[in-house]
Short mmCIF file of C-alpha atoms and ligand atoms in Angstrom, two decimals:
data_model
loop_
_atom_site.label_atom_id
_atom_site.label_comp_id
_atom_site.label_asym_id
_atom_site.label_seq_id
_atom_site.Cartn_x
_atom_site.Cartn_y
_atom_site.Cartn_z
CA MET A 470 0.00 0.00 0.00
CA ALA A 471 2.78 2.39 0.94
CA THR A 472 4.90 1.75 -2.16
CA GLU A 473 1.91 2.25 -4.44
CA LEU A 474 0.78 5.45 -2.72
CA VAL A 475 4.27 6.93 -2.54
CA ARG A 476 5.08 6.26 -6.19
CA TYR A 477 1.82 8.02 -7.08
CA GLY A 478 2.97 11.03 -5.07
CA VAL A 479 0.91 10.56 -1.91
CA PRO A 480 2.91 11.27 1.27
CA VAL A 481 2.55 8.50 3.88
CA ARG A 482 3.72 7.50 7.31
CA ILE A 483 3.95 3.74 7.72
CA ILE A 484 4.19 2.47 11.28
CA ASP A 485 4.58 -1.07 12.62
CA LYS A 486 4.56 -2.12 16.26
CA ALA A 487 6.87 -5.06 15.47
CA PRO A 488 10.63 -4.43 15.88
CA HIS A 489 11.43 -6.04 12.52
CA ARG A 490 9.72 -7.62 9.54
CA THR A 491 8.85 -11.32 9.69
CA ASP A 492 11.70 -13.83 9.40
CA LYS A 493 9.22 -16.66 8.68
CA SER A 494 8.23 -18.17 5.35
CA LYS A 495 4.46 -17.75 6.13
CA ALA A 496 2.81 -16.88 2.80
CA LEU A 497 4.90 -18.82 0.36
CA VAL A 498 3.36 -18.07 -3.01
CA LEU A 499 3.21 -14.95 -5.15
CA TRP A 500 0.54 -15.67 -7.74
CA SER A 501 0.46 -14.52 -11.37
CA ARG A 502 -1.97 -11.65 -10.82
CA THR A 503 0.05 -10.25 -7.90
CA LEU A 504 3.19 -10.34 -10.06
CA GLU A 505 1.35 -8.52 -12.86
CA LEU A 506 0.28 -5.80 -10.42
CA LEU A 507 3.74 -5.56 -8.83
CA ASP A 508 5.17 -5.12 -12.31
CA ARG A 509 3.38 -1.74 -12.57
CA GLY A 510 5.25 -0.32 -9.61
CA GLY A 511 8.92 -1.01 -10.19
CA GLY A 512 8.96 -4.39 -11.89
CA ALA A 513 8.21 -7.96 -10.92
CA ALA A 514 11.81 -8.95 -11.76
CA PRO A 515 13.33 -8.64 -8.24
CA PHE A 516 10.66 -11.00 -6.89
CA ILE A 517 11.07 -13.47 -9.74
CA ASP A 518 14.87 -13.42 -9.38
CA ALA A 519 14.57 -14.21 -5.66
CA GLY A 520 11.84 -16.87 -6.06
CA TYR A 521 11.41 -20.36 -7.40
CA LYS A 522 8.86 -21.31 -10.06
CA ALA A 523 6.34 -24.07 -9.28
CA LEU A 524 4.66 -25.24 -12.45
CA ALA A 525 2.06 -27.80 -11.36
CA VAL A 526 0.06 -29.32 -8.49
CA ASN A 527 -0.49 -33.08 -8.19
CA PHE A 528 -3.37 -34.67 -6.29
CA ILE A 529 -2.76 -38.15 -4.90
CA ALA A 530 -5.05 -40.51 -2.96
CA SER A 531 -4.15 -44.05 -1.84
CA ASP A 532 -0.85 -43.83 -3.74
CA LYS A 533 -2.73 -43.22 -7.02
CA SER A 534 -2.80 -40.02 -9.02
CA VAL A 535 -6.19 -38.30 -8.84
CA GLY A 536 -5.15 -35.48 -11.14
CA ARG A 537 -2.60 -32.87 -12.06
CA VAL A 538 -3.09 -29.16 -12.67
CA SER A 539 -0.50 -27.32 -14.71
CA MET A 540 0.01 -23.61 -14.11
CA GLU A 541 1.56 -23.20 -17.55
CA THR A 542 -1.88 -22.65 -19.16
CA ILE A 543 -2.46 -19.43 -17.18
CA GLN A 544 -2.85 -16.49 -19.61
CA SER A 545 -0.25 -14.23 -18.04
CA PRO A 546 3.39 -13.24 -18.53
CA TYR A 547 3.85 -15.19 -15.26
CA PRO A 548 2.26 -18.63 -15.82
CA TYR A 549 3.46 -20.22 -12.57
CA ALA A 550 3.28 -20.00 -8.79
CA LEU A 551 6.32 -18.06 -7.63
CA MET A 552 7.53 -19.69 -4.42
CA LEU A 553 9.01 -16.95 -2.27
CA PRO A 554 9.06 -16.96 1.55
CA GLN A 555 7.07 -14.04 2.99
CA SER A 556 10.25 -12.84 4.75
CA GLU A 557 11.74 -12.27 1.28
CA THR A 558 8.60 -10.64 -0.13
CA GLU A 559 8.56 -8.25 2.82
CA ARG A 560 12.29 -7.55 2.39
CA LEU A 561 11.85 -6.68 -1.28
CA LEU A 562 8.82 -4.48 -0.61
CA GLU A 563 10.67 -2.67 2.15
CA GLU A 564 13.65 -2.12 -0.19
CA ARG A 565 11.31 -0.77 -2.86
CA LEU A 566 9.80 1.59 -0.29
CA ARG A 567 13.21 2.72 0.90
CA GLY A 568 14.12 3.43 -2.73
CA LEU A 569 11.12 5.77 -2.80
CA GLY A 570 12.49 7.57 0.26
CA VAL A 571 10.21 6.09 2.93
CA VAL A 572 11.31 4.02 5.93
CA VAL A 573 8.96 1.85 7.98
CA GLU A 574 8.75 3.34 11.48
CA ARG A 575 9.18 0.30 13.70
CA GLN A 576 8.09 -0.21 17.31
CA VAL A 577 5.45 2.45 16.83
CA GLU A 578 1.98 1.26 17.77
CA LEU A 579 -1.40 2.73 16.94
CA THR A 580 -3.28 2.65 20.26
CA THR A 581 -6.45 4.69 19.66
CA PHE A 582 -7.97 6.81 16.93
CA LYS A 583 -11.02 8.91 16.27
CA ALA A 584 -12.34 9.50 12.77
CA ARG A 585 -13.62 12.92 11.77
CA GLY A 586 -15.55 13.81 8.60
CA ASP A 587 -12.37 15.08 6.96
CA GLY A 588 -9.61 13.10 8.66
CA VAL A 589 -8.45 10.97 11.56
CA ASP A 590 -6.87 11.82 14.94
CA ALA A 591 -4.74 9.02 16.35
CA VAL A 592 -2.42 8.24 19.24
CA LEU A 593 0.83 6.39 18.55
CA LYS A 594 2.96 4.75 21.24
CA HIS A 595 6.72 4.67 20.70
CA SER A 596 9.14 2.04 22.04
CA ASP A 597 10.27 4.36 24.89
CA GLY A 598 6.65 4.62 26.04
CA LYS A 599 6.17 8.16 24.72
CA GLU A 600 2.80 8.92 23.16
CA GLU A 601 2.40 10.98 20.04
CA SER A 602 -0.84 12.51 18.78
CA ILE A 603 -1.17 12.80 15.03
CA SER A 604 -3.80 13.96 12.61
CA SER A 605 -3.97 12.60 9.08
CA ASP A 606 -6.38 12.80 6.18
CA TRP A 607 -6.78 9.02 5.96
CA LEU A 608 -6.06 5.91 8.04
CA LEU A 609 -5.33 2.61 6.27
CA GLY A 610 -5.59 -0.37 8.59
CA CYS A 611 -3.22 -2.97 7.12
CA ASP A 612 -2.54 -4.24 10.63
CA GLY A 613 -3.28 -7.93 10.37
CA ALA A 614 -5.77 -10.41 11.79
CA HIS A 615 -5.87 -8.75 15.24
CA SER A 616 -6.23 -5.30 13.67
CA ALA A 617 -6.39 -2.41 16.15
CA VAL A 618 -8.06 -0.37 13.41
CA ARG A 619 -10.82 -2.97 12.96
CA HIS A 620 -11.31 -3.13 16.74
CA GLY A 621 -11.39 0.67 16.91
CA LEU A 622 -14.15 0.70 14.31
CA ALA A 623 -16.01 -2.07 16.20
CA ALA A 624 -16.35 -3.72 12.79
CA PRO A 625 -17.77 -7.26 13.16
CA PHE A 626 -15.32 -9.96 11.99
CA ALA A 627 -17.92 -12.58 11.21
CA GLY A 628 -16.98 -16.24 10.70
CA GLU A 629 -15.65 -19.24 12.54
CA THR A 630 -12.57 -21.20 13.64
CA MET A 631 -12.18 -24.72 12.18
CA ASN A 632 -12.33 -27.53 14.68
CA CYS A 633 -8.89 -28.97 13.99
CA ASP A 634 -5.23 -28.07 14.45
CA TRP A 635 -2.63 -27.82 11.69
CA MET A 636 1.06 -28.62 11.63
CA LEU A 637 3.44 -26.64 9.47
CA ALA A 638 7.03 -27.59 8.75
CA ASP A 639 9.53 -25.63 6.68
CA VAL A 640 12.26 -28.28 6.29
CA HIS A 641 14.87 -29.86 4.12
CA MET A 642 13.83 -33.15 2.60
CA LYS A 643 15.34 -35.94 0.49
CA GLY A 644 13.47 -38.42 -1.69
CA TYR A 645 10.53 -36.27 -2.88
CA PRO A 646 9.30 -38.42 -5.77
CA CYS A 647 7.89 -35.53 -7.86
CA PRO A 648 9.84 -32.93 -9.81
CA ASP A 649 11.02 -30.15 -7.49
CA SER A 650 8.97 -27.68 -9.52
CA GLU A 651 5.68 -29.36 -8.52
CA ALA A 652 3.56 -29.29 -5.37
CA THR A 653 1.62 -32.34 -4.20
CA VAL A 654 -1.61 -32.68 -2.25
CA TYR A 655 -2.09 -36.09 -0.59
CA TRP A 656 -5.71 -36.93 0.26
CA HIS A 657 -5.15 -39.52 3.01
CA ARG A 658 -7.93 -41.19 5.01
CA ASP A 659 -6.59 -39.44 8.17
CA GLY A 660 -6.61 -35.99 6.54
CA VAL A 661 -4.76 -33.86 4.05
CA PHE A 662 -0.99 -33.58 3.65
CA VAL A 663 0.61 -31.06 1.32
CA ILE A 664 4.17 -30.60 0.05
CA PHE A 665 5.19 -27.30 -1.55
CA PRO A 666 8.69 -26.81 -2.97
CA ILE A 667 10.40 -23.66 -1.65
CA SER A 668 13.76 -24.10 -3.35
CA PRO A 669 15.73 -27.21 -4.38
CA GLY A 670 15.80 -29.51 -1.35
CA ARG A 671 13.66 -27.21 0.85
CA TYR A 672 9.92 -27.73 1.27
CA ARG A 673 6.84 -26.51 3.15
CA LEU A 674 4.79 -29.39 4.62
CA LEU A 675 1.25 -28.91 5.92
CA ALA A 676 -1.16 -31.36 7.55
CA ASP A 677 -4.38 -31.17 9.52
CA ILE A 678 -4.39 -33.03 12.84
CA PRO A 679 -7.17 -33.69 15.36
CA ALA A 680 -8.01 -30.70 17.59
CA SER A 681 -5.77 -30.73 20.67
CA GLY A 682 -8.16 -28.63 22.73
CA ALA A 683 -5.12 -26.72 24.04
CA PRO A 684 -5.32 -22.91 24.13
CA LEU A 685 -2.63 -22.78 21.43
CA PRO A 686 -2.10 -25.34 18.65
CA PRO A 687 0.93 -27.54 19.45
CA THR A 688 4.28 -27.00 17.71
CA PRO A 689 5.32 -30.29 16.05
CA THR A 690 8.72 -31.90 16.58
CA LEU A 691 10.80 -33.03 13.60
CA GLU A 692 10.05 -36.65 14.62
CA GLN A 693 6.31 -35.93 14.45
CA VAL A 694 6.77 -34.35 11.02
CA GLN A 695 8.67 -37.47 9.85
CA ALA A 696 5.93 -39.71 11.28
CA MET A 697 3.32 -37.64 9.43
CA ILE A 698 5.13 -37.90 6.09
CA ASP A 699 5.66 -41.66 6.62
CA ARG A 700 1.93 -42.13 7.21
CA ARG A 701 0.33 -39.75 4.73
CA GLY A 702 3.07 -38.78 2.27
CA PRO A 703 5.45 -40.50 -0.14
CA SER A 704 7.46 -43.40 1.23
CA GLY A 705 11.24 -43.24 1.51
CA THR A 706 11.30 -39.50 2.17
CA LYS A 707 13.52 -38.12 4.93
CA VAL A 708 13.17 -34.69 6.53
CA SER A 709 16.00 -32.81 8.25
CA ASP A 710 17.30 -29.36 9.22
CA PRO A 711 14.01 -27.67 10.12
CA ILE A 712 13.87 -23.95 9.41
CA TRP A 713 10.45 -23.36 10.98
CA LEU A 714 8.06 -25.72 12.80
CA ALA A 715 4.69 -24.35 13.87
CA GLY A 716 1.11 -25.21 14.74
CA PHE A 717 -1.82 -23.08 13.68
CA ARG A 718 -5.60 -22.96 13.54
CA VAL A 719 -7.69 -21.97 10.57
CA ASN A 720 -10.14 -19.10 10.83
CA GLY A 721 -12.56 -18.04 8.14
CA ARG A 722 -13.61 -14.46 8.96
CA LYS A 723 -14.33 -11.27 7.10
CA VAL A 724 -15.67 -7.77 7.63
CA ALA A 725 -18.65 -6.69 5.54
CA ASN A 726 -17.34 -3.15 4.93
CA TYR A 727 -13.78 -2.31 3.96
CA ARG A 728 -14.39 1.47 4.13
CA TRP A 729 -15.58 3.46 7.11
CA GLY A 730 -15.48 7.08 5.94
CA ARG A 731 -11.83 8.13 6.12
CA VAL A 732 -10.71 4.75 7.47
CA PHE A 733 -10.04 1.67 5.34
CA LEU A 734 -9.24 -1.96 6.09
CA ALA A 735 -7.06 -4.14 3.87
CA GLY A 736 -5.37 -7.54 4.03
CA ASP A 737 -5.78 -9.79 7.07
CA ALA A 738 -7.39 -6.88 8.92
CA ALA A 739 -10.36 -7.37 6.57
CA HIS A 740 -10.30 -11.11 5.85
CA VAL A 741 -8.63 -14.28 7.14
CA HIS A 742 -9.11 -17.77 5.79
CA SER A 743 -7.62 -21.20 5.33
CA PRO A 744 -4.16 -21.21 3.72
CA ALA A 745 -5.51 -23.68 1.11
CA GLY A 746 -4.60 -22.20 -2.24
CA GLY A 747 -2.17 -19.69 -0.73
CA GLN A 748 -4.52 -16.77 -1.29
CA GLY A 749 -4.23 -14.79 1.98
CA MET A 750 -1.31 -12.47 1.33
CA ASN A 751 -2.03 -12.20 -2.40
CA THR A 752 -5.61 -11.12 -1.75
CA GLY A 753 -4.39 -8.58 0.81
CA MET A 754 -1.82 -7.14 -1.59
CA GLN A 755 -4.49 -6.86 -4.25
CA ASP A 756 -6.72 -4.94 -1.80
CA ALA A 757 -3.86 -2.44 -1.65
CA PHE A 758 -3.41 -2.32 -5.44
CA ASN A 759 -7.16 -1.66 -5.76
CA LEU A 760 -7.34 1.14 -3.20
CA SER A 761 -4.05 2.95 -3.82
CA TRP A 762 -4.71 4.33 -7.33
CA LYS A 763 -8.19 5.44 -6.27
CA LEU A 764 -6.91 7.18 -3.15
CA ALA A 765 -4.07 8.73 -5.13
CA MET A 766 -6.50 10.18 -7.69
CA VAL A 767 -8.65 11.61 -4.90
CA VAL A 768 -5.65 13.09 -3.06
CA ARG A 769 -4.31 14.54 -6.33
CA LYS A 770 -7.81 15.90 -6.99
CA THR A 771 -8.08 14.23 -10.38
CA SER A 772 -11.20 12.39 -9.19
CA SER A 773 -13.99 13.06 -6.74
CA GLU A 774 -14.12 11.14 -3.45
CA ARG A 775 -16.96 9.03 -4.92
CA LEU A 776 -14.29 6.88 -6.58
CA LEU A 777 -13.45 5.46 -3.15
CA ASP A 778 -16.97 4.06 -2.77
CA SER A 779 -16.04 1.28 -5.19
CA TYR A 780 -13.23 -0.10 -3.00
CA SER A 781 -15.39 -1.99 -0.52
CA PRO A 782 -17.89 -3.55 -2.95
CA GLU A 783 -15.13 -4.64 -5.32
CA ARG A 784 -12.77 -6.10 -2.73
CA SER A 785 -15.42 -7.45 -0.37
CA ALA A 786 -16.89 -9.52 -3.22
CA VAL A 787 -13.39 -10.90 -3.95
CA GLY A 788 -12.89 -11.58 -0.22
CA ASP A 789 -16.17 -13.55 -0.11
CA GLU A 790 -15.12 -15.66 -3.10
CA VAL A 791 -11.65 -16.36 -1.72
CA LEU A 792 -13.13 -17.31 1.65
CA HIS A 793 -15.58 -19.74 0.03
CA ALA A 794 -12.99 -21.26 -2.32
CA ALA A 795 -10.38 -21.72 0.44
CA GLY A 796 -13.06 -23.16 2.77
CA ARG A 797 -14.26 -25.58 0.07
CA LEU A 798 -10.71 -26.79 -0.69
CA THR A 799 -10.07 -27.30 3.02
CA THR A 800 -13.33 -29.19 3.57
CA ILE A 801 -12.64 -31.43 0.57
CA GLY A 802 -9.13 -32.20 1.82
CA THR A 803 -10.15 -32.90 5.42
CA LEU A 804 -13.18 -35.16 4.80
CA ARG A 805 -13.29 -37.90 7.47
CA ASN A 806 -16.16 -40.10 6.29
CA PRO A 807 -14.71 -43.03 4.24
CA VAL A 808 -17.67 -43.05 1.82
CA ALA A 809 -17.30 -39.31 1.24
CA GLN A 810 -13.54 -39.81 0.76
CA THR A 811 -14.08 -42.49 -1.90
CA LEU A 812 -16.60 -40.28 -3.68
CA ARG A 813 -14.22 -37.30 -3.50
CA ASN A 814 -11.39 -39.32 -5.02
CA LEU A 815 -13.62 -40.62 -7.85
CA VAL A 816 -15.21 -37.26 -8.64
CA GLY A 817 -11.84 -35.53 -8.31
CA HIS A 818 -10.32 -37.98 -10.78
CA VAL A 819 -13.11 -37.44 -13.33
CA MET A 820 -13.25 -33.66 -12.93
CA LEU A 821 -9.49 -33.11 -13.01
CA GLY A 822 -9.41 -35.13 -16.23
CA PHE A 823 -11.15 -32.24 -18.02
CA SER A 824 -8.79 -29.58 -19.30
CA THR A 825 -11.48 -26.92 -18.75
CA VAL A 826 -11.60 -27.82 -15.04
CA GLN A 827 -7.78 -27.81 -14.82
CA HIS A 828 -7.67 -24.35 -16.47
CA ALA A 829 -10.41 -22.98 -14.23
CA PHE A 830 -8.58 -24.27 -11.14
CA ALA A 831 -5.28 -22.70 -12.25
CA ASP A 832 -6.98 -19.39 -13.14
CA THR A 833 -8.71 -19.23 -9.75
CA MET A 834 -5.55 -20.07 -7.79
CA SER A 835 -3.45 -17.56 -9.74
CA GLU A 836 -6.10 -14.86 -9.08
CA THR A 837 -6.11 -14.06 -12.81
CA ALA A 838 -9.82 -14.99 -12.77
CA ILE A 839 -10.59 -12.11 -10.40
CA HIS A 840 -12.97 -9.59 -11.96
CA TYR A 841 -15.18 -6.75 -10.81
CA SER A 842 -18.20 -7.49 -12.97
CA SER A 843 -20.65 -5.97 -10.47
CA SER A 844 -18.57 -2.88 -9.73
CA PRO A 845 -20.27 0.50 -9.44
CA LEU A 846 -17.31 1.78 -11.51
CA ASN A 847 -18.27 -0.21 -14.60
CA GLY A 848 -19.37 1.89 -17.55
CA PRO A 849 -21.02 0.89 -20.81
CA ALA A 850 -19.85 -2.23 -22.66
CA LEU A 851 -19.33 -2.83 -26.33
CA LYS A 852 -21.90 -5.52 -27.12
CA GLY A 853 -20.54 -9.04 -27.37
CA ALA A 854 -16.91 -7.96 -27.02
CA ARG A 855 -14.57 -9.12 -24.28
CA PRO A 856 -13.02 -8.15 -21.98
CA SER A 857 -16.14 -6.58 -20.47
CA PRO A 858 -16.12 -3.80 -17.88
CA GLY A 859 -14.66 -5.15 -14.64
CA GLU A 860 -12.59 -7.82 -16.44
CA ARG A 861 -8.80 -7.82 -16.54
CA VAL A 862 -6.88 -6.95 -19.67
CA VAL A 863 -4.18 -9.60 -19.98
CA PRO A 864 -0.83 -7.78 -19.82
CA VAL A 865 1.37 -8.20 -22.88
CA GLU A 866 5.02 -9.00 -22.31
CA GLY A 867 7.20 -6.08 -23.38
CA GLN A 868 4.31 -3.58 -23.20
CA THR A 869 4.46 -0.95 -20.42
CA PRO A 870 1.84 -2.11 -17.92
CA VAL A 871 -1.18 0.15 -17.44
CA GLY A 872 -0.81 2.05 -14.16
CA SER A 873 3.00 2.25 -14.27
CA GLY A 874 4.89 5.42 -13.47
CA ASN A 875 4.30 8.16 -10.95
CA THR A 876 0.76 9.25 -11.91
CA PRO A 877 -2.38 7.09 -11.72
CA LEU A 878 -3.60 7.11 -15.33
CA PHE A 879 -6.33 5.30 -17.23
CA ALA A 880 -5.25 3.94 -20.62
CA LEU A 881 -6.89 3.56 -24.01
CA PHE A 882 -6.70 0.35 -26.01
CA ALA A 883 -7.87 1.69 -29.34
CA ASP A 884 -6.93 2.63 -32.87
CA LYS A 885 -4.82 5.77 -32.95
CA ASN A 886 -6.97 8.32 -34.79
CA ALA A 887 -8.23 11.89 -34.44
CA ASP A 888 -10.95 10.85 -31.96
CA THR A 889 -8.70 8.91 -29.59
CA LEU A 890 -5.90 11.49 -29.79
CA ASN A 891 -8.50 14.11 -28.92
CA LEU A 892 -9.50 12.08 -25.84
CA VAL A 893 -5.87 11.95 -24.72
CA ASN A 894 -5.49 15.70 -25.21
CA THR A 895 -8.73 16.54 -23.41
CA PHE A 896 -8.16 14.25 -20.40
CA GLY A 897 -4.36 14.55 -20.12
CA SER A 898 -4.35 14.57 -16.32
CA ILE A 899 -5.99 11.14 -16.06
CA LEU A 900 -5.32 9.47 -19.40
CA ASP A 901 -2.05 7.88 -20.49
CA PRO A 902 -0.80 9.52 -23.72
CA ASP A 903 0.43 6.09 -24.85
CA ILE A 904 -2.50 4.53 -26.77
CA ARG A 905 -2.16 0.75 -26.81
CA PRO A 906 -3.26 -1.48 -29.70
CA SER A 907 -7.00 -2.00 -29.85
CA VAL A 908 -8.57 -5.22 -28.60
CA ARG A 909 -10.94 -5.19 -31.60
CA ALA A 910 -11.08 -2.98 -34.70
CA SER A 911 -13.06 0.25 -34.18
CA GLY A 912 -13.56 -0.43 -30.49
CA ILE A 913 -12.22 1.75 -27.67
CA TRP A 914 -11.38 0.10 -24.38
CA LEU A 915 -10.82 2.39 -21.42
CA VAL A 916 -8.70 0.56 -18.84
CA ARG A 917 -8.23 1.52 -15.17
CA PRO A 918 -4.80 2.03 -13.62
CA ASP A 919 -5.06 -1.46 -12.09
CA GLY A 920 -5.59 -3.08 -15.49
CA TYR A 921 -9.35 -3.78 -15.34
CA VAL A 922 -11.71 -2.50 -18.03
CA ALA A 923 -13.66 0.64 -17.07
CA CYS A 924 -15.82 0.78 -20.20
CA SER A 925 -15.74 -0.14 -23.87
CA SER A 926 -17.48 1.50 -26.76
CA SER A 927 -17.17 2.34 -30.43
CA ASP A 928 -18.14 5.92 -29.59
CA PRO A 929 -15.45 8.26 -28.18
CA ILE A 930 -18.20 10.40 -26.60
CA THR A 931 -19.15 7.48 -24.33
CA VAL A 932 -15.54 7.23 -23.15
CA ALA A 933 -15.33 11.01 -22.67
CA ASP A 934 -18.54 10.93 -20.59
CA TYR A 935 -17.05 8.21 -18.38
CA LEU A 936 -13.84 10.16 -17.80
CA ARG A 937 -15.72 13.40 -17.17
CA ALA A 938 -17.92 11.70 -14.56
CA LEU A 939 -14.84 10.83 -12.50
CA GLY A 940 -14.14 14.47 -11.70
C1 FAD B 1288 1.60 -20.03 9.93
C2 FAD B 1288 1.10 -19.20 8.79
C3 FAD B 1288 1.14 -19.69 7.49
C4 FAD B 1288 0.65 -18.94 6.44
N1 FAD B 1288 0.70 -19.45 5.17
C5 FAD B 1288 0.22 -18.71 4.13
C6 FAD B 1288 0.31 -19.16 2.78
O1 FAD B 1288 0.83 -20.23 2.49
N2 FAD B 1288 -0.19 -18.35 1.79
C7 FAD B 1288 -0.77 -17.11 2.05
O2 FAD B 1288 -1.18 -16.39 1.11
N3 FAD B 1288 -0.87 -16.69 3.32
C8 FAD B 1288 -0.39 -17.44 4.36
N4 FAD B 1288 -0.44 -16.95 5.61
C9 FAD B 1288 -1.14 -15.69 5.80
C10 FAD B 1288 -0.27 -14.51 5.48
O3 FAD B 1288 0.90 -14.58 6.26
C11 FAD B 1288 -1.10 -13.26 5.75
O4 FAD B 1288 -2.23 -13.29 4.91
C12 FAD B 1288 -0.32 -11.99 5.50
O5 FAD B 1288 0.80 -11.86 6.34
C13 FAD B 1288 -1.25 -10.81 5.78
O6 FAD B 1288 -0.56 -9.62 5.58
P1 FAD B 1288 -1.06 -8.31 6.29
O7 FAD B 1288 -0.06 -7.27 5.91
O8 FAD B 1288 -2.49 -8.08 6.00
O9 FAD B 1288 -0.97 -8.60 7.85
P2 FAD B 1288 0.31 -8.99 8.71
O10 FAD B 1288 1.33 -9.71 7.91
O11 FAD B 1288 -0.21 -9.64 9.94
O12 FAD B 1288 0.95 -7.58 9.07
C14 FAD B 1288 0.31 -6.71 9.96
C15 FAD B 1288 1.35 -5.79 10.55
O13 FAD B 1288 0.68 -4.84 11.35
C16 FAD B 1288 1.42 -4.65 12.53
N5 FAD B 1288 0.49 -4.15 13.56
C17 FAD B 1288 -0.53 -4.82 14.14
N6 FAD B 1288 -1.19 -4.02 15.02
C18 FAD B 1288 -0.55 -2.83 14.99
C19 FAD B 1288 -0.74 -1.61 15.68
N7 FAD B 1288 -1.73 -1.45 16.55
N8 FAD B 1288 0.10 -0.59 15.44
C20 FAD B 1288 1.11 -0.73 14.53
N9 FAD B 1288 1.35 -1.88 13.85
C21 FAD B 1288 0.52 -2.91 14.07
C22 FAD B 1288 2.01 -6.00 12.85
O14 FAD B 1288 3.16 -5.87 13.65
C23 FAD B 1288 2.33 -6.53 11.46
O15 FAD B 1288 3.64 -6.23 11.05
C24 FAD B 1288 0.09 -17.67 6.68
C25 FAD B 1288 0.08 -17.16 7.98
C26 FAD B 1288 0.59 -17.90 9.03
C27 FAD B 1288 0.57 -17.31 10.43
#
């Protein structure tokens, strides 16, 4: 959120009560859509250089293959799951921010705040115990699952905690029978067991275990991890040199509203869910990509504040979908009834045999399927022509991504002619002068700074009306 706002010229203070960024691998995957959006703000290359490409997911039950989903069919310049420990993602984001001249203020905690009609008054506590009162125009609560901002708003965090514990192991392992570029989900009769590659020889292992009833989920020992892999995973595999062993519980919770006047919620502060599919951090980052260009346009006075009303409906709908999809995947993997397990394995085998199902699965996981089809921001659509308003325009390798640079600009995908050049001249403060090749002859596609279609038409007046209405 901070890197996007700062590059668009919005001054920020970013505070964190923690003394340093995480040193844990936590969210392990950067998905295609997140990489596309990162590419707009300084390039996806540093993340790709630091990460490891996973190209497929295998599903196995009773030692037999149920199916395999390849990521290589994803329509994106990044058709893979980029395995990158969260500690590295945070490091690279912090470096990007530092390059923009902003340093994260650590050991500074937001304790209370009060929202006004035109801003927010807050109290910050520093590490020496000193309190500081500040006033700002906006408050963005990106403060995680236990969000002080969400508590301060008394925003309900509706949902539930799953009745089981999970073990997580970030370990070295020998004997993994699949290519190191592939993840594997084992549907065992005791529960699910998942192996993700992190880098050659290093893996993330996950398994559900019966609820311990203890206040905190137990941390597994390396011996317990080995016993788990011997029972549910591939035979002949040996784990060693643990980097991180942890227990956790799965919550599925979400706020209904992401915007409360001058206060916004994003990331885990707004939604938490099962790690199935590795969507948590990616969805949170995409909340930030969605809000930042809108807020920047409002702060720069190139749009009215009404633009911000679209943030909550757009991102809350995505949050609902991610919550349902992650919940469904978790339920399917943790079925206990043997009849239901047999049925799951049979249906899974049949379904994953269809390439359309494989593609749909990969598109959903990679978050390239995300769209804002019901957004209040959607304008008119050119009949029968895709992408429709709210849908993503697939970035083209080698083409400057829409939304790059230091000004939040819409872009035209259209034929270069007197009409479209006139649009660019008339709306220079919000329209990229670089007109990209048209999606279809004699059609004009107006695309938002986050790469989703705003409207499409064959009539330049329709596009002009849309742009004028933003002001
Ligand atoms: C064990 C585990 C495994 C996970 N695995 C995955 C995975 O495989 N894939 C995936 O996508 N996600 C995974 N996640 C989830 C992922 O880590 C989160 O979705 C992600 O970190 C959320 O980012 P965030 O910035 O919203 O919140 P956080 O990362 O929680 O960051 C919030 C920040 O706010 C700070 N803060 C909190 N309160 C205050 C305050 N009052 N004042 C100032 N600062 C404050 C905190 O110190 C923290 O630095 C996992 C999480 C855990 C714990």
